[in-house]
Amino acid sequence: MPHATISPPSTPLYVNDGLLGSEQVGYLNPSYPDEPLDDLRRRYERDGYLFLKSLLPREDVLKAREAYFTLLEPSGVLAPGTSPVDGIFDDRKDKLDFPGIGAGSTDANGRPRGGLFVDLALQAHAEPWYKDEFCKHSSLHSFIAKFTRWGDNTLGLTRSLLRNNTPHNKAIGVHYDQIFLRHGDDTSMTAWVPMGDVALDGGGLIYLENGHTLGRELEKGFYDRAKQTGLSEEEARNAFNKNMMSGGLLADGPKEFAEAHGRKWLVTPFEAGDVVLHTPYTIHASTINKDPKNVIRLGTDLRFVDSSRAYDTRWTNIYMFGDGV
């Protein structure tokens, strides 16, 4: 089903540089884990992503969401009288005291403002329920092992990005993941896992239409120019990163980026249990969380590699601020 044939959503969608126009928005195409693997592989190669419905048991995702917000509850982020699993933001508080990790609120992966909230959000990456259980969920690992044909060589990298997106705070800017994984082959796969239901305007990820082809073009164009100037592979890699925006972004504003490249942003509401797999060149960002019920969007980026190939070993440690990635 081509993206262009679907009517754009009527829900207003805001990004860092304003309201996306209706002509700039389409829908992600859903897929299902029980479809023939060859069909799913062809779709992934064609679109640069695979939006899998109900790959994980809903109850397992909600259990992890509840554990996360139970951990963060002492920071005062949750509305009084609400359940941790619901993750309802206390809108009497200053939103700037509750920034999302890795959402561009700081440069070079530094520590954002936020006191106890930020400390606990960082701590969550090392909690056993997260790093040993959720990140290694057998349903996800086994599907990727079969889908990629990596089999026993399938390795989930330890470093992950467990991001909360509190209402009305800054969204994630435009990027593709190979920017952060350049010390290894470009064969990795990212699994973006929403940890809870995410309304269409709830701050979920958005994917640029055919963004994987543009990502490859941007990367190749840079390396071609770098080689013409006589840079080594390592010098080219470092020079590329220096020419990105601070924090490794292609752009802070998805609206202007889509206009410049004549492509739509593909969106969808997500349900607990959904997973999006995408290539290392797939360009994506997020919307600003405008959920009318003040639901905090929680999601994690999990990276998978073929361990028989060169991969970025900087990703073998638990996420820390300023860890150089």
mmCIF file of C-alpha atoms in Angstrom:
data_model
loop_
_atom_site.group_PDB
_atom_site.id
_atom_site.type_symbol
_atom_site.label_atom_id
_atom_site.label_comp_id
_atom_site.label_asym_id
_atom_site.label_seq_id
_atom_site.Cartn_x
_atom_site.Cartn_y
_atom_site.Cartn_z
ATOM 1 C CA MET A 1 0.000 0.000 0.000
ATOM 2 C CA PRO A 2 1.808 3.168 -1.148
ATOM 3 C CA HIS A 3 2.213 5.865 1.461
ATOM 4 C CA ALA A 4 1.032 8.615 -0.890
ATOM 5 C CA THR A 5 -2.485 7.141 -1.309
ATOM 6 C CA ILE A 6 -3.437 7.573 2.351
ATOM 7 C CA SER A 7 -5.193 10.741 3.503
ATOM 8 C CA PRO A 8 -3.050 12.686 5.991
ATOM 9 C CA PRO A 9 -4.142 12.716 9.642
ATOM 10 C CA SER A 10 -6.290 15.578 10.892
ATOM 11 C CA THR A 11 -4.493 15.709 14.266
ATOM 12 C CA PRO A 12 -2.067 18.674 14.377
ATOM 13 C CA LEU A 13 1.523 17.442 14.604
ATOM 14 C CA TYR A 14 4.187 19.803 15.937
ATOM 15 C CA VAL A 15 7.939 19.406 15.564
ATOM 16 C CA ASN A 16 10.815 21.583 16.756
ATOM 17 C CA ASP A 17 10.337 24.106 13.950
ATOM 18 C CA GLY A 18 6.558 24.301 13.933
ATOM 19 C CA LEU A 19 3.394 22.648 12.669
ATOM 20 C CA LEU A 20 3.796 20.051 9.923
ATOM 21 C CA GLY A 21 1.613 20.842 6.927
ATOM 22 C CA SER A 22 -0.925 18.236 5.837
ATOM 23 C CA GLU A 23 1.030 17.796 2.600
ATOM 24 C CA GLN A 24 4.115 16.877 4.643
ATOM 25 C CA VAL A 25 2.516 13.951 6.466
ATOM 26 C CA GLY A 26 1.708 10.340 5.532
ATOM 27 C CA TYR A 27 1.300 7.084 7.448
ATOM 28 C CA LEU A 28 3.694 4.284 8.296
ATOM 29 C CA ASN A 29 2.629 0.985 6.752
ATOM 30 C CA PRO A 30 1.993 -1.705 9.381
ATOM 31 C CA SER A 31 3.333 -5.248 9.113
ATOM 32 C CA TYR A 32 2.738 -8.351 11.204
ATOM 33 C CA PRO A 33 5.294 -10.802 12.628
ATOM 34 C CA ASP A 34 3.487 -13.858 11.250
ATOM 35 C CA GLU A 35 3.724 -12.724 7.614
ATOM 36 C CA PRO A 36 6.184 -14.621 5.381
ATOM 37 C CA LEU A 37 9.716 -13.516 6.247
ATOM 38 C CA ASP A 38 10.651 -12.971 2.605
ATOM 39 C CA ASP A 39 7.753 -10.537 2.227
ATOM 40 C CA LEU A 40 8.858 -8.672 5.335
ATOM 41 C CA ARG A 41 12.479 -8.549 4.121
ATOM 42 C CA ARG A 42 11.420 -7.086 0.771
ATOM 43 C CA ARG A 43 9.320 -4.454 2.555
ATOM 44 C CA TYR A 44 12.225 -3.540 4.855
ATOM 45 C CA GLU A 45 14.580 -3.145 1.887
ATOM 46 C CA ARG A 46 12.025 -1.077 -0.023
ATOM 47 C CA ASP A 47 10.917 1.247 2.788
ATOM 48 C CA GLY A 48 13.938 1.287 5.107
ATOM 49 C CA TYR A 49 11.758 0.319 8.078
ATOM 50 C CA LEU A 50 9.412 -2.404 9.264
ATOM 51 C CA PHE A 51 6.577 -1.332 11.553
ATOM 52 C CA LEU A 52 5.647 -4.545 13.365
ATOM 53 C CA LYS A 53 2.379 -4.702 15.242
ATOM 54 C CA SER A 54 2.277 -6.651 18.521
ATOM 55 C CA LEU A 55 5.716 -8.240 18.232
ATOM 56 C CA LEU A 56 6.117 -8.127 22.038
ATOM 57 C CA PRO A 57 3.528 -9.223 24.613
ATOM 58 C CA ARG A 58 1.670 -6.109 25.729
ATOM 59 C CA GLU A 59 1.814 -7.137 29.391
ATOM 60 C CA ASP A 60 5.637 -7.373 29.288
ATOM 61 C CA VAL A 61 5.934 -3.870 27.865
ATOM 62 C CA LEU A 62 3.561 -2.391 30.440
ATOM 63 C CA LYS A 63 5.400 -4.194 33.240
ATOM 64 C CA ALA A 64 8.635 -2.449 32.165
ATOM 65 C CA ARG A 65 6.833 0.891 31.852
ATOM 66 C CA GLU A 66 5.482 0.522 35.387
ATOM 67 C CA ALA A 67 8.959 -0.315 36.734
ATOM 68 C CA TYR A 68 10.424 2.754 35.017
ATOM 69 C CA PHE A 69 7.935 5.250 36.386
ATOM 70 C CA THR A 70 7.988 3.630 39.828
ATOM 71 C CA LEU A 71 11.727 4.329 39.814
ATOM 72 C CA LEU A 72 11.222 7.939 38.673
ATOM 73 C CA GLU A 73 8.230 8.704 40.916
ATOM 74 C CA PRO A 74 10.350 10.236 43.754
ATOM 75 C CA SER A 75 11.425 12.993 41.339
ATOM 76 C CA GLY A 76 7.898 14.413 41.358
ATOM 77 C CA VAL A 77 7.367 13.911 37.630
ATOM 78 C CA LEU A 78 4.031 12.099 38.018
ATOM 79 C CA ALA A 79 0.675 13.715 38.691
ATOM 80 C CA PRO A 80 -0.533 13.004 42.248
ATOM 81 C CA GLY A 81 -2.993 10.147 42.567
ATOM 82 C CA THR A 82 -2.056 8.544 39.251
ATOM 83 C CA SER A 83 -0.619 5.094 38.651
ATOM 84 C CA PRO A 84 3.052 4.766 37.592
ATOM 85 C CA VAL A 85 2.121 2.553 34.629
ATOM 86 C CA ASP A 86 0.037 5.410 33.200
ATOM 87 C CA GLY A 87 3.001 7.803 33.314
ATOM 88 C CA ILE A 88 0.935 10.997 33.643
ATOM 89 C CA PHE A 89 3.031 14.170 33.880
ATOM 90 C CA ASP A 90 2.333 16.609 36.714
ATOM 91 C CA ASP A 91 1.629 19.708 34.627
ATOM 92 C CA ARG A 92 1.943 21.987 37.660
ATOM 93 C CA LYS A 93 5.694 21.469 37.398
ATOM 94 C CA ASP A 94 8.198 23.264 35.141
ATOM 95 C CA LYS A 95 8.601 21.046 32.080
ATOM 96 C CA LEU A 96 12.231 22.157 31.716
ATOM 97 C CA ASP A 97 13.070 20.337 34.949
ATOM 98 C CA PHE A 98 12.079 17.081 33.235
ATOM 99 C CA PRO A 99 14.043 16.934 29.953
ATOM 100 C CA GLY A 100 14.310 13.889 27.719
ATOM 101 C CA ILE A 101 17.642 12.099 27.479
ATOM 102 C CA GLY A 102 19.200 12.362 24.035
ATOM 103 C CA ALA A 103 16.515 14.702 22.723
ATOM 104 C CA GLY A 104 18.868 17.514 21.815
ATOM 105 C CA SER A 105 18.479 19.413 25.077
ATOM 106 C CA THR A 106 22.267 19.406 25.428
ATOM 107 C CA ASP A 107 25.254 19.240 23.081
ATOM 108 C CA ALA A 108 27.540 16.223 22.671
ATOM 109 C CA ASN A 109 25.466 13.888 24.848
ATOM 110 C CA GLY A 110 26.025 15.999 27.950
ATOM 111 C CA ARG A 111 23.976 15.929 31.123
ATOM 112 C CA PRO A 112 20.748 17.927 30.782
ATOM 113 C CA ARG A 113 19.208 20.095 33.476
ATOM 114 C CA GLY A 114 16.927 18.152 35.768
ATOM 115 C CA GLY A 115 18.243 17.093 39.181
ATOM 116 C CA LEU A 116 16.888 13.850 40.626
ATOM 117 C CA PHE A 117 14.717 13.207 37.567
ATOM 118 C CA VAL A 118 17.734 13.062 35.267
ATOM 119 C CA ASP A 119 19.725 10.977 37.778
ATOM 120 C CA LEU A 120 16.955 8.375 37.970
ATOM 121 C CA ALA A 121 16.365 8.365 34.204
ATOM 122 C CA LEU A 122 20.051 7.570 33.735
ATOM 123 C CA GLN A 123 19.967 4.931 36.492
ATOM 124 C CA ALA A 124 17.121 3.135 34.715
ATOM 125 C CA HIS A 125 19.536 2.041 31.964
ATOM 126 C CA ALA A 126 21.366 -0.173 34.480
ATOM 127 C CA GLU A 127 18.333 -1.645 36.246
ATOM 128 C CA PRO A 128 18.080 -5.474 35.885
ATOM 129 C CA TRP A 129 14.429 -5.324 34.805
ATOM 130 C CA TYR A 130 15.551 -3.192 31.865
ATOM 131 C CA LYS A 131 19.045 -4.230 30.745
ATOM 132 C CA ASP A 132 18.769 -7.947 31.597
ATOM 133 C CA GLU A 133 15.085 -8.585 30.882
ATOM 134 C CA PHE A 134 13.425 -6.064 28.616
ATOM 135 C CA CYS A 135 16.390 -5.344 26.329
ATOM 136 C CA LYS A 136 16.998 -9.083 25.904
ATOM 137 C CA HIS A 137 13.373 -10.037 25.379
ATOM 138 C CA SER A 138 13.300 -13.387 23.600
ATOM 139 C CA SER A 139 10.460 -12.378 21.253
ATOM 140 C CA LEU A 140 12.495 -9.491 19.865
ATOM 141 C CA HIS A 141 15.853 -11.262 19.775
ATOM 142 C CA SER A 142 14.517 -14.400 18.100
ATOM 143 C CA PHE A 143 12.590 -12.440 15.472
ATOM 144 C CA ILE A 144 15.640 -10.374 14.523
ATOM 145 C CA ALA A 145 17.848 -13.483 14.414
ATOM 146 C CA LYS A 146 15.468 -15.087 11.899
ATOM 147 C CA PHE A 147 14.637 -11.936 9.952
ATOM 148 C CA THR A 148 18.271 -10.951 9.389
ATOM 149 C CA ARG A 149 19.509 -14.542 9.004
ATOM 150 C CA TRP A 150 22.227 -13.718 11.563
ATOM 151 C CA GLY A 151 21.170 -16.630 13.729
ATOM 152 C CA ASP A 152 23.544 -17.286 16.635
ATOM 153 C CA ASN A 153 25.640 -14.266 15.573
ATOM 154 C CA THR A 154 22.802 -11.912 16.537
ATOM 155 C CA LEU A 155 24.079 -9.544 19.232
ATOM 156 C CA GLY A 156 22.084 -6.904 21.075
ATOM 157 C CA LEU A 157 24.431 -4.066 21.994
ATOM 158 C CA THR A 158 24.458 -3.086 25.667
ATOM 159 C CA ARG A 159 24.307 0.665 25.116
ATOM 160 C CA SER A 160 20.729 1.763 24.555
ATOM 161 C CA LEU A 161 18.777 4.995 24.723
ATOM 162 C CA LEU A 162 15.834 4.792 27.120
ATOM 163 C CA ARG A 163 14.086 8.062 26.352
ATOM 164 C CA ASN A 164 11.182 9.758 28.035
ATOM 165 C CA ASN A 165 9.409 12.590 26.234
ATOM 166 C CA THR A 166 7.473 14.754 28.668
ATOM 167 C CA PRO A 167 4.664 16.935 27.284
ATOM 168 C CA HIS A 168 5.623 20.110 25.397
ATOM 169 C CA ASN A 169 9.400 19.623 25.742
ATOM 170 C CA LYS A 170 11.880 19.612 22.889
ATOM 171 C CA ALA A 171 11.538 16.755 20.408
ATOM 172 C CA ILE A 172 14.260 14.627 18.801
ATOM 173 C CA GLY A 173 15.877 16.252 15.770
ATOM 174 C CA VAL A 174 16.558 14.796 12.329
ATOM 175 C CA HIS A 175 19.212 12.070 12.135
ATOM 176 C CA TYR A 176 20.102 8.578 11.018
ATOM 177 C CA ASP A 177 21.775 6.067 13.311
ATOM 178 C CA GLN A 178 24.958 5.332 11.371
ATOM 179 C CA ILE A 179 26.077 8.813 12.451
ATOM 180 C CA PHE A 180 26.525 7.338 15.935
ATOM 181 C CA LEU A 181 27.767 3.895 14.848
ATOM 182 C CA ARG A 182 30.529 4.850 12.435
ATOM 183 C CA HIS A 183 33.180 2.753 14.160
ATOM 184 C CA GLY A 184 31.623 -0.381 12.697
ATOM 185 C CA ASP A 185 30.037 -1.750 9.519
ATOM 186 C CA ASP A 186 26.827 -0.185 8.248
ATOM 187 C CA THR A 187 24.896 -3.426 8.744
ATOM 188 C CA SER A 188 23.373 -2.764 12.166
ATOM 189 C CA MET A 189 19.634 -2.717 12.826
ATOM 190 C CA THR A 190 17.771 -0.508 15.281
ATOM 191 C CA ALA A 191 14.632 -1.650 17.063
ATOM 192 C CA TRP A 192 12.630 1.310 18.336
ATOM 193 C CA VAL A 193 10.305 0.028 21.042
ATOM 194 C CA PRO A 194 7.536 2.284 22.386
ATOM 195 C CA MET A 195 7.067 1.362 26.044
ATOM 196 C CA GLY A 196 3.373 2.079 26.275
ATOM 197 C CA ASP A 197 0.651 3.388 23.984
ATOM 198 C CA VAL A 198 1.595 6.567 22.105
ATOM 199 C CA ALA A 199 -1.141 8.741 20.629
ATOM 200 C CA LEU A 200 -0.581 10.256 17.195
ATOM 201 C CA ASP A 201 0.304 13.579 18.837
ATOM 202 C CA GLY A 202 2.066 11.914 21.790
ATOM 203 C CA GLY A 203 5.675 12.445 20.678
ATOM 204 C CA GLY A 204 6.346 9.183 18.844
ATOM 205 C CA LEU A 205 9.001 8.667 16.195
ATOM 206 C CA ILE A 206 8.376 9.857 12.641
ATOM 207 C CA TYR A 207 10.156 8.473 9.593
ATOM 208 C CA LEU A 208 11.107 10.337 6.435
ATOM 209 C CA GLU A 209 9.568 8.795 3.330
ATOM 210 C CA ASN A 210 12.366 6.867 1.573
ATOM 211 C CA GLY A 211 14.705 8.372 4.127
ATOM 212 C CA HIS A 212 17.059 5.391 3.932
ATOM 213 C CA THR A 213 17.978 6.252 0.341
ATOM 214 C CA LEU A 214 18.597 9.894 1.232
ATOM 215 C CA GLY A 215 20.676 8.871 4.250
ATOM 216 C CA ARG A 216 22.907 6.729 2.048
ATOM 217 C CA GLU A 217 23.226 9.554 -0.466
ATOM 218 C CA LEU A 218 24.240 12.038 2.228
ATOM 219 C CA GLU A 219 26.829 9.650 3.648
ATOM 220 C CA LYS A 220 28.285 8.705 0.255
ATOM 221 C CA GLY A 221 28.396 12.315 -0.897
ATOM 222 C CA PHE A 222 30.395 13.321 2.122
ATOM 223 C CA TYR A 223 32.901 10.472 1.835
ATOM 224 C CA ASP A 224 33.381 11.099 -1.871
ATOM 225 C CA ARG A 225 34.216 14.732 -1.172
ATOM 226 C CA ALA A 226 36.419 13.796 1.768
ATOM 227 C CA LYS A 227 38.459 11.347 -0.300
ATOM 228 C CA GLN A 228 38.967 13.974 -2.991
ATOM 229 C CA THR A 229 40.680 16.126 -0.375
ATOM 230 C CA GLY A 230 43.006 13.261 0.605
ATOM 231 C CA LEU A 231 41.519 12.456 4.017
ATOM 232 C CA SER A 232 42.010 8.972 5.471
ATOM 233 C CA GLU A 233 38.970 6.915 6.509
ATOM 234 C CA GLU A 234 39.430 7.907 10.166
ATOM 235 C CA GLU A 235 39.977 11.577 9.303
ATOM 236 C CA ALA A 236 36.901 11.530 7.082
ATOM 237 C CA ARG A 237 34.782 10.018 9.851
ATOM 238 C CA ASN A 238 35.897 12.615 12.371
ATOM 239 C CA ALA A 239 35.488 15.465 9.896
ATOM 240 C CA PHE A 240 31.971 14.342 9.054
ATOM 241 C CA ASN A 241 30.953 14.334 12.697
ATOM 242 C CA LYS A 242 32.439 17.806 13.213
ATOM 243 C CA ASN A 243 30.326 19.114 10.341
ATOM 244 C CA MET A 244 27.098 17.763 11.783
ATOM 245 C CA MET A 245 25.038 19.890 14.127
ATOM 246 C CA SER A 246 26.119 19.563 17.741
ATOM 247 C CA GLY A 247 24.757 16.295 19.055
ATOM 248 C CA GLY A 248 25.048 14.561 15.677
ATOM 249 C CA LEU A 249 21.876 15.872 14.027
ATOM 250 C CA LEU A 250 21.306 16.502 10.335
ATOM 251 C CA ALA A 251 18.870 19.248 11.339
ATOM 252 C CA ASP A 252 16.962 20.377 14.401
ATOM 253 C CA GLY A 253 13.774 21.075 12.436
ATOM 254 C CA PRO A 254 11.923 18.264 10.612
ATOM 255 C CA LYS A 255 9.530 20.689 8.888
ATOM 256 C CA GLU A 256 12.257 22.584 7.037
ATOM 257 C CA PHE A 257 14.172 19.366 6.322
ATOM 258 C CA ALA A 258 11.113 17.800 4.656
ATOM 259 C CA GLU A 259 10.546 20.946 2.595
ATOM 260 C CA ALA A 260 14.172 20.984 1.453
ATOM 261 C CA HIS A 261 14.084 17.368 0.298
ATOM 262 C CA GLY A 262 10.501 17.131 -0.955
ATOM 263 C CA ARG A 263 9.538 14.152 1.188
ATOM 264 C CA LYS A 264 6.791 13.399 3.680
ATOM 265 C CA TRP A 265 7.116 12.444 7.335
ATOM 266 C CA LEU A 266 5.403 9.118 8.018
ATOM 267 C CA VAL A 267 3.526 8.859 11.306
ATOM 268 C CA THR A 268 1.268 6.527 13.259
ATOM 269 C CA PRO A 269 -0.119 5.975 16.751
ATOM 270 C CA PHE A 270 1.720 3.164 18.554
ATOM 271 C CA GLU A 271 0.502 0.491 20.958
ATOM 272 C CA ALA A 272 2.449 -1.294 23.670
ATOM 273 C CA GLY A 273 3.967 -4.323 21.955
ATOM 274 C CA ASP A 274 4.690 -2.594 18.630
ATOM 275 C CA VAL A 275 8.275 -2.386 17.366
ATOM 276 C CA VAL A 276 9.803 -0.478 14.455
ATOM 277 C CA LEU A 277 12.925 -1.947 12.878
ATOM 278 C CA HIS A 278 14.978 0.415 10.740
ATOM 279 C CA THR A 279 18.236 0.543 8.827
ATOM 280 C CA PRO A 280 21.286 2.567 9.935
ATOM 281 C CA TYR A 281 20.563 5.129 7.180
ATOM 282 C CA THR A 282 16.825 5.559 7.786
ATOM 283 C CA ILE A 283 16.211 9.231 8.591
ATOM 284 C CA HIS A 284 13.880 9.831 11.508
ATOM 285 C CA ALA A 285 12.932 12.348 14.199
ATOM 286 C CA SER A 286 10.014 12.789 16.599
ATOM 287 C CA THR A 287 7.082 15.088 17.147
ATOM 288 C CA ILE A 288 6.611 17.253 20.226
ATOM 289 C CA ASN A 289 4.485 15.451 22.796
ATOM 290 C CA LYS A 290 1.116 17.228 22.758
ATOM 291 C CA ASP A 291 -0.847 14.414 24.392
ATOM 292 C CA PRO A 292 -4.011 16.051 25.851
ATOM 293 C CA LYS A 293 -3.910 13.683 28.854
ATOM 294 C CA ASN A 294 -0.258 14.591 29.620
ATOM 295 C CA VAL A 295 0.911 11.023 29.019
ATOM 296 C CA ILE A 296 4.702 10.804 29.046
ATOM 297 C CA ARG A 297 6.033 9.040 25.971
ATOM 298 C CA LEU A 298 8.576 6.364 26.863
ATOM 299 C CA GLY A 299 10.563 4.391 24.305
ATOM 300 C CA THR A 300 13.924 2.748 23.822
ATOM 301 C CA ASP A 301 16.390 2.420 20.948
ATOM 302 C CA LEU A 302 17.958 -1.043 20.863
ATOM 303 C CA ARG A 303 20.793 -1.780 18.411
ATOM 304 C CA PHE A 304 21.475 -5.210 16.953
ATOM 305 C CA VAL A 305 24.526 -6.343 14.977
ATOM 306 C CA ASP A 306 25.988 -9.404 13.315
ATOM 307 C CA SER A 307 28.784 -10.243 15.758
ATOM 308 C CA SER A 308 30.801 -11.960 12.999
ATOM 309 C CA ARG A 309 31.317 -8.546 11.355
ATOM 310 C CA ALA A 310 33.038 -5.407 12.625
ATOM 311 C CA TYR A 311 30.749 -3.416 14.886
ATOM 312 C CA ASP A 312 31.065 -0.283 17.001
ATOM 313 C CA THR A 313 32.446 -1.547 20.330
ATOM 314 C CA ARG A 314 31.751 1.807 21.974
ATOM 315 C CA TRP A 315 28.204 0.433 22.253
ATOM 316 C CA THR A 316 29.179 -2.447 24.550
ATOM 317 C CA ASN A 317 28.847 -0.355 27.726
ATOM 318 C CA ILE A 318 25.769 0.942 29.532
ATOM 319 C CA TYR A 319 24.722 4.439 28.438
ATOM 320 C CA MET A 320 26.368 7.308 30.323
ATOM 321 C CA PHE A 321 26.344 11.054 29.792
ATOM 322 C CA GLY A 322 29.419 12.238 27.909
ATOM 323 C CA ASP A 323 30.452 8.716 26.920
ATOM 324 C CA GLY A 324 31.851 9.888 23.593
ATOM 325 C CA VAL A 325 29.228 8.346 21.335
#
